[in-house]
Amino acid sequence: MPTEGGLRTDVLVLGGGMAGTVAALAARRRGAHVTLVRRSYGATALSSGALDVAPDPLATPQRPRGQELSIEACIHHLAALRPDHPYAILQDELGRIPEVLAFAEEAIDGVRFVSPLEPSRGLATPVGTLKFSAGALDSVIGGDLVRSEERIGVVGFRHHLEYDAELWARLLTEACAEAGLVRTFLPVACDFLSREDDVLLRPFEIAQRIDDEPGAFVSSLGRALPSGVQRLLLPPVLSRGEPDTVLRLIEDRLFLPATESLATRLSVLGLRLQRFLDAALEREGVDVVEGEVRAGADRDLDTLALRSARPRSPPRQAFLPGAEPRGEDEEEAPIRAGAVVLATGKYLAGGLAKNGCLFEPSMRLPVTLPGRRCSSSYGLTSHELVGEQPFFAAGVRVDSRLHPLDEGGRVVDERLFACGDLLAGHDPAGDGTAMGVAVFTGYLAGRWAALAAAEGTSFSGEGG
Amino acid sequence: MSRLWGNLYLAYRAIAVRPIKAALGRDGGIERFHENYRPEGLIPTTPKDRAMLAAAGRCISCGLCDAFDGNFSKLDRSLYDGASLLPRQWSRSSVDLPHARRALARLRPAELRRAQAVCPTGVPLVELAHWLRDRARRLPTP
C-alpha cells in the first residue's frame, strides 16, 4: 500500500479492467498482498456485456452458428490455427479453462459463463443481430435465442429514437432466420418515456429513470404487452446498478421471465461490469490506487515509480520510449513489489502507445505484430490495413509462463508477467476471445505472480 | 516567356511595391485577411490551440464522460449535451463556438473533473473547457 516512502506490495497489478482484476483476485487468493494501479476506466467499462471466450471456427456470416462446437473445442481449434495467439502459447494450461471460468464466476458478482462443454449462447444485440458468446452478465445470459423456442416480447420505448420495438423485432426475426432458427418476436412498445424531450435520452439516463421508477416501468410494460408473449427481451438499460429489482418485479407482476440484450455504444452493461469488478476488488481486500506506473530506462522492476493520478496534459508529444517528459510538479513515489503483472490493455487503455513506432510505455517493452517485430508504425501502409488488422493484434510477446520477452526473445524479468489485451497475437476487437483471454491469462498471471513474490521477499510485511 | 514575366512581376512587387507600401504605412495584408475571416468564426490557431486540439483529438467518442458528468443533468439539453461535446464538437469547429458560450459559462469544473477521471484516453476536459471559453471570447458574437 502507498506509504510515505513509496508503495510496497507483494504483487503489483497495472490495469483495472477484466484481466487486471482477475489477476489481482487470483494473487490475493494465494495469500499475497496485492495493489492494483489503474489510470482510469478502460475497454472493460465499454464492453457490451458479452464475455466471449472462443468463436466457433466454422462460423461464417452466412452460417453464424457454425458447427456449434463446445467452447473447449473452439479454444483448442483456435490454439491449433493461430500459433501466435495466447491460447496457443499457453497450450499446456488450456485444461484449466473450466477452473478459471468457475473462479471468475465465483469471485465477480454478475458474471456468468456456460459450461465449457457446451456451445456458446446466441444473444441478441440492440441492433438486431445475434452475438455468440460463452458468457455474459447475469441479466443477459438467460436470453439465449438458439435454445429458446418461446414467443419473445421485444421491448422498445415508444417515445425514443433508438429503441424501436417494431424494428428490433423484425431485425431479430431476420437474424434468427439467417442462423437457421424460426423464432417469433412480438414488439412491445411501452410508453414509459413519454416526455417531449425523452426522445434523445442516453442509455444511462433511461437506466437512471428506471432505477427511480421501477414500478411505473413495469406498469408500462403491462399496458403494452400483446397476448401470447412467453418471455421478454429488454433493451440493456434496466439499471445503472443491480437490475435484479426490476427483473423480479416483472416476474412478480407480469409472470414473465425477462432478460436484457447485449449493449452497444454508451454501454450501461459495461459500466455495470466495471462496478462488479470494483466491488470484487474491494471485497477481497485489494488496494486500488489511481495513477500511472513507469519503470526506468533499463526495465528494472526496482526502478518502478508511481505517478500521481493527474490527467495527461497537452502536449503529448514527447511520449518517446527513452525520453519521456517528467513535469516538475509531477509527484513520483518509488514502488517495491515482489512481482508485477502488466494488464494495461492495448491502445484504448494506454497499454500500447505510438510515436513513430509502437511501444509499451510502462516498462518500455518491445511490441510485436503477428509474425514480426514492429519497428515503425508507419510501415503499416494501406495494403496491410485491409482484411485482418495486424495493428489490433500487436502487443507484448510472452513465453509460456506469461513472462514478457525482450528484443532478443529473452525473459525480461522472472518477476514480471503480462496478460489480457496487451498480449501479442490477440486481437480483442476481432478474434472473439477478448474476455476469455483476459480471464484466462489474468488468472494465470495473478497466481504465478503470487508464487514469484512468495519465493522472493515479502515486500508488504504481511508474508507471502 | 509567360513564366519569365510572372517572375519579373513578383520581383517588382517584392523589391519596389511592398517596401514603398510599408514605408507609407499602408501594408496590412494580414490584418485585412483576419478581418475578412473573423466574422465567419475563423481566427488564427496558436501553438497552444494546436496542443489543445491534439488533446481533444484523443477522444474516441465512447461517451463514458457523459455518464459521469453532473453538468449533464443540471443544464438544459438544448444548451448542453454532455462533456463529450467539448472534444467532439466545440473543439473542432470555432464557427459553432460562439453558440456554446452560454453553456461554457455554466459548466462546473468539479463535475467535469469527475467526467475527466473516467476518460479512457485521458482527454483533459477541465483544461479544454477553460481553453474553449478563452477561444470563444476571441470570437465575434454572431
mmCIF file of N, CA, C and O in Angstrom, chain A residues 386-419:
data_model
loop_
_atom_site.group_PDB
_atom_site.id
_atom_site.type_symbol
_atom_site.label_atom_id
_atom_site.label_comp_id
_atom_site.label_asym_id
_atom_site.label_seq_id
_atom_site.Cartn_x
_atom_site.Cartn_y
_atom_site.Cartn_z
ATOM 1 N N VAL A 386 -6.160 -3.718 -44.782
ATOM 2 C CA VAL A 386 -7.396 -4.305 -45.292
ATOM 3 C C VAL A 386 -7.443 -5.733 -44.788
ATOM 4 O O VAL A 386 -6.429 -6.339 -44.488
ATOM 5 N N GLY A 387 -8.635 -6.276 -44.689
ATOM 6 C CA GLY A 387 -8.786 -7.627 -44.154
ATOM 7 C C GLY A 387 -8.409 -7.639 -42.694
ATOM 8 O O GLY A 387 -8.791 -6.761 -41.934
ATOM 9 N N GLU A 388 -7.632 -8.624 -42.293
ATOM 10 C CA GLU A 388 -7.223 -8.703 -40.892
ATOM 11 C C GLU A 388 -6.346 -7.507 -40.543
ATOM 12 O O GLU A 388 -5.533 -7.066 -41.338
ATOM 13 N N GLN A 389 -6.508 -7.001 -39.364
ATOM 14 C CA GLN A 389 -5.786 -5.805 -38.958
ATOM 15 C C GLN A 389 -4.615 -6.177 -38.055
ATOM 16 O O GLN A 389 -4.797 -6.427 -36.866
ATOM 17 N N PRO A 390 -3.398 -6.216 -38.607
ATOM 18 C CA PRO A 390 -2.258 -6.615 -37.780
ATOM 19 C C PRO A 390 -2.032 -5.681 -36.603
ATOM 20 O O PRO A 390 -1.575 -6.107 -35.545
ATOM 21 N N PHE A 391 -2.412 -4.425 -36.788
ATOM 22 C CA PHE A 391 -2.247 -3.432 -35.722
ATOM 23 C C PHE A 391 -2.996 -3.857 -34.457
ATOM 24 O O PHE A 391 -2.541 -3.655 -33.342
ATOM 25 N N PHE A 392 -4.184 -4.428 -34.646
ATOM 26 C CA PHE A 392 -5.017 -4.782 -33.494
ATOM 27 C C PHE A 392 -4.468 -5.984 -32.727
ATOM 28 O O PHE A 392 -4.858 -6.226 -31.597
ATOM 29 N N ALA A 393 -3.624 -6.760 -33.395
ATOM 30 C CA ALA A 393 -3.061 -7.936 -32.720
ATOM 31 C C ALA A 393 -1.647 -7.650 -32.219
ATOM 32 O O ALA A 393 -0.957 -8.553 -31.761
ATOM 33 N N ALA A 394 -1.220 -6.406 -32.325
ATOM 34 C CA ALA A 394 0.110 -6.047 -31.824
ATOM 35 C C ALA A 394 0.107 -6.141 -30.304
ATOM 36 O O ALA A 394 -0.936 -6.031 -29.659
ATOM 37 N N GLY A 395 1.248 -6.367 -29.740
ATOM 38 C CA GLY A 395 1.323 -6.436 -28.284
ATOM 39 C C GLY A 395 2.661 -6.945 -27.808
ATOM 40 O O GLY A 395 3.621 -7.006 -28.567
ATOM 41 N N VAL A 396 2.702 -7.304 -26.565
ATOM 42 C CA VAL A 396 3.938 -7.760 -25.934
ATOM 43 C C VAL A 396 4.021 -9.278 -26.060
ATOM 44 O O VAL A 396 3.063 -9.984 -25.767
ATOM 45 N N ARG A 397 5.176 -9.753 -26.539
ATOM 46 C CA ARG A 397 5.369 -11.200 -26.699
ATOM 47 C C ARG A 397 5.721 -11.815 -25.345
ATOM 48 O O ARG A 397 6.499 -11.225 -24.583
ATOM 49 N N VAL A 398 5.142 -12.965 -25.060
ATOM 50 C CA VAL A 398 5.411 -13.616 -23.767
ATOM 51 C C VAL A 398 5.794 -15.081 -23.988
ATOM 52 O O VAL A 398 5.548 -15.642 -25.059
ATOM 53 N N ASP A 399 6.380 -15.679 -22.951
ATOM 54 C CA ASP A 399 6.652 -17.118 -23.008
ATOM 55 C C ASP A 399 5.477 -17.872 -22.390
ATOM 56 O O ASP A 399 4.445 -17.266 -22.077
ATOM 57 N N SER A 400 5.634 -19.171 -22.200
ATOM 58 C CA SER A 400 4.512 -19.988 -21.727
ATOM 59 C C SER A 400 4.213 -19.774 -20.237
ATOM 60 O O SER A 400 3.300 -20.396 -19.701
ATOM 61 N N ARG A 401 4.989 -18.907 -19.562
ATOM 62 C CA ARG A 401 4.674 -18.536 -18.173
ATOM 63 C C ARG A 401 4.245 -17.066 -18.111
ATOM 64 O O ARG A 401 4.258 -16.455 -17.042
ATOM 65 N N LEU A 402 3.896 -16.509 -19.267
ATOM 66 C CA LEU A 402 3.431 -15.123 -19.383
ATOM 67 C C LEU A 402 4.495 -14.090 -18.987
ATOM 68 O O LEU A 402 4.171 -12.960 -18.621
ATOM 69 N N HIS A 403 5.774 -14.483 -19.068
ATOM 70 C CA HIS A 403 6.857 -13.520 -18.853
ATOM 71 C C HIS A 403 7.089 -12.752 -20.158
ATOM 72 O O HIS A 403 7.319 -13.396 -21.193
ATOM 73 N N PRO A 404 7.059 -11.422 -20.157
ATOM 74 C CA PRO A 404 7.369 -10.669 -21.378
ATOM 75 C C PRO A 404 8.791 -10.949 -21.863
ATOM 76 O O PRO A 404 9.696 -11.177 -21.037
ATOM 77 N N LEU A 405 8.946 -10.940 -23.191
ATOM 78 C CA LEU A 405 10.253 -11.211 -23.794
ATOM 79 C C LEU A 405 10.840 -9.926 -24.352
ATOM 80 O O LEU A 405 10.102 -9.056 -24.835
ATOM 81 N N ASP A 406 12.159 -9.835 -24.316
ATOM 82 C CA ASP A 406 12.805 -8.632 -24.864
ATOM 83 C C ASP A 406 13.055 -8.806 -26.361
ATOM 84 O O ASP A 406 12.620 -9.795 -26.968
ATOM 85 N N GLU A 407 13.812 -7.886 -26.942
ATOM 86 C CA GLU A 407 14.062 -7.902 -28.377
ATOM 87 C C GLU A 407 14.745 -9.195 -28.821
ATOM 88 O O GLU A 407 14.548 -9.673 -29.929
ATOM 89 N N GLY A 408 15.556 -9.765 -27.943
ATOM 90 C CA GLY A 408 16.272 -10.992 -28.289
ATOM 91 C C GLY A 408 15.512 -12.257 -27.921
ATOM 92 O O GLY A 408 16.051 -13.360 -28.036
ATOM 93 N N GLY A 409 14.282 -12.127 -27.473
ATOM 94 C CA GLY A 409 13.476 -13.293 -27.118
ATOM 95 C C GLY A 409 13.780 -13.821 -25.723
ATOM 96 O O GLY A 409 13.372 -14.928 -25.366
ATOM 97 N N ARG A 410 14.519 -13.045 -24.921
ATOM 98 C CA ARG A 410 14.832 -13.480 -23.546
ATOM 99 C C ARG A 410 13.802 -12.918 -22.568
ATOM 100 O O ARG A 410 13.231 -11.841 -22.811
ATOM 101 N N VAL A 411 13.601 -13.645 -21.484
ATOM 102 C CA VAL A 411 12.666 -13.174 -20.444
ATOM 103 C C VAL A 411 13.223 -11.893 -19.826
ATOM 104 O O VAL A 411 14.402 -11.834 -19.441
ATOM 105 N N VAL A 412 12.380 -10.856 -19.764
ATOM 106 C CA VAL A 412 12.833 -9.563 -19.233
ATOM 107 C C VAL A 412 13.120 -9.687 -17.736
ATOM 108 O O VAL A 412 14.161 -9.229 -17.252
ATOM 109 N N ASP A 413 12.216 -10.306 -17.011
ATOM 110 C CA ASP A 413 12.388 -10.468 -15.566
ATOM 111 C C ASP A 413 11.472 -11.596 -15.120
ATOM 112 O O ASP A 413 10.297 -11.628 -15.520
ATOM 113 N N GLU A 414 11.981 -12.482 -14.315
ATOM 114 C CA GLU A 414 11.187 -13.629 -13.830
ATOM 115 C C GLU A 414 10.018 -13.160 -12.956
ATOM 116 O O GLU A 414 9.097 -13.917 -12.689
ATOM 117 N N ARG A 415 10.080 -11.931 -12.479
ATOM 118 C CA ARG A 415 9.019 -11.431 -11.594
ATOM 119 C C ARG A 415 7.997 -10.579 -12.350
ATOM 120 O O ARG A 415 7.115 -9.986 -11.744
ATOM 121 N N LEU A 416 8.170 -10.493 -13.653
ATOM 122 C CA LEU A 416 7.273 -9.662 -14.468
ATOM 123 C C LEU A 416 6.368 -10.547 -15.328
ATOM 124 O O LEU A 416 6.853 -11.475 -15.985
ATOM 125 N N PHE A 417 5.076 -10.246 -15.329
ATOM 126 C CA PHE A 417 4.101 -11.028 -16.094
ATOM 127 C C PHE A 417 3.222 -10.065 -16.903
ATOM 128 O O PHE A 417 3.062 -8.899 -16.532
ATOM 129 N N ALA A 418 2.666 -10.566 -17.990
ATOM 130 C CA ALA A 418 1.746 -9.741 -18.790
ATOM 131 C C ALA A 418 0.501 -10.563 -19.097
ATOM 132 O O ALA A 418 0.581 -11.795 -19.225
ATOM 133 N N CYS A 419 -0.629 -9.896 -19.222
ATOM 134 C CA CYS A 419 -1.866 -10.630 -19.506
ATOM 135 C C CYS A 419 -2.876 -9.720 -20.206
ATOM 136 O O CYS A 419 -2.682 -8.507 -20.294
#
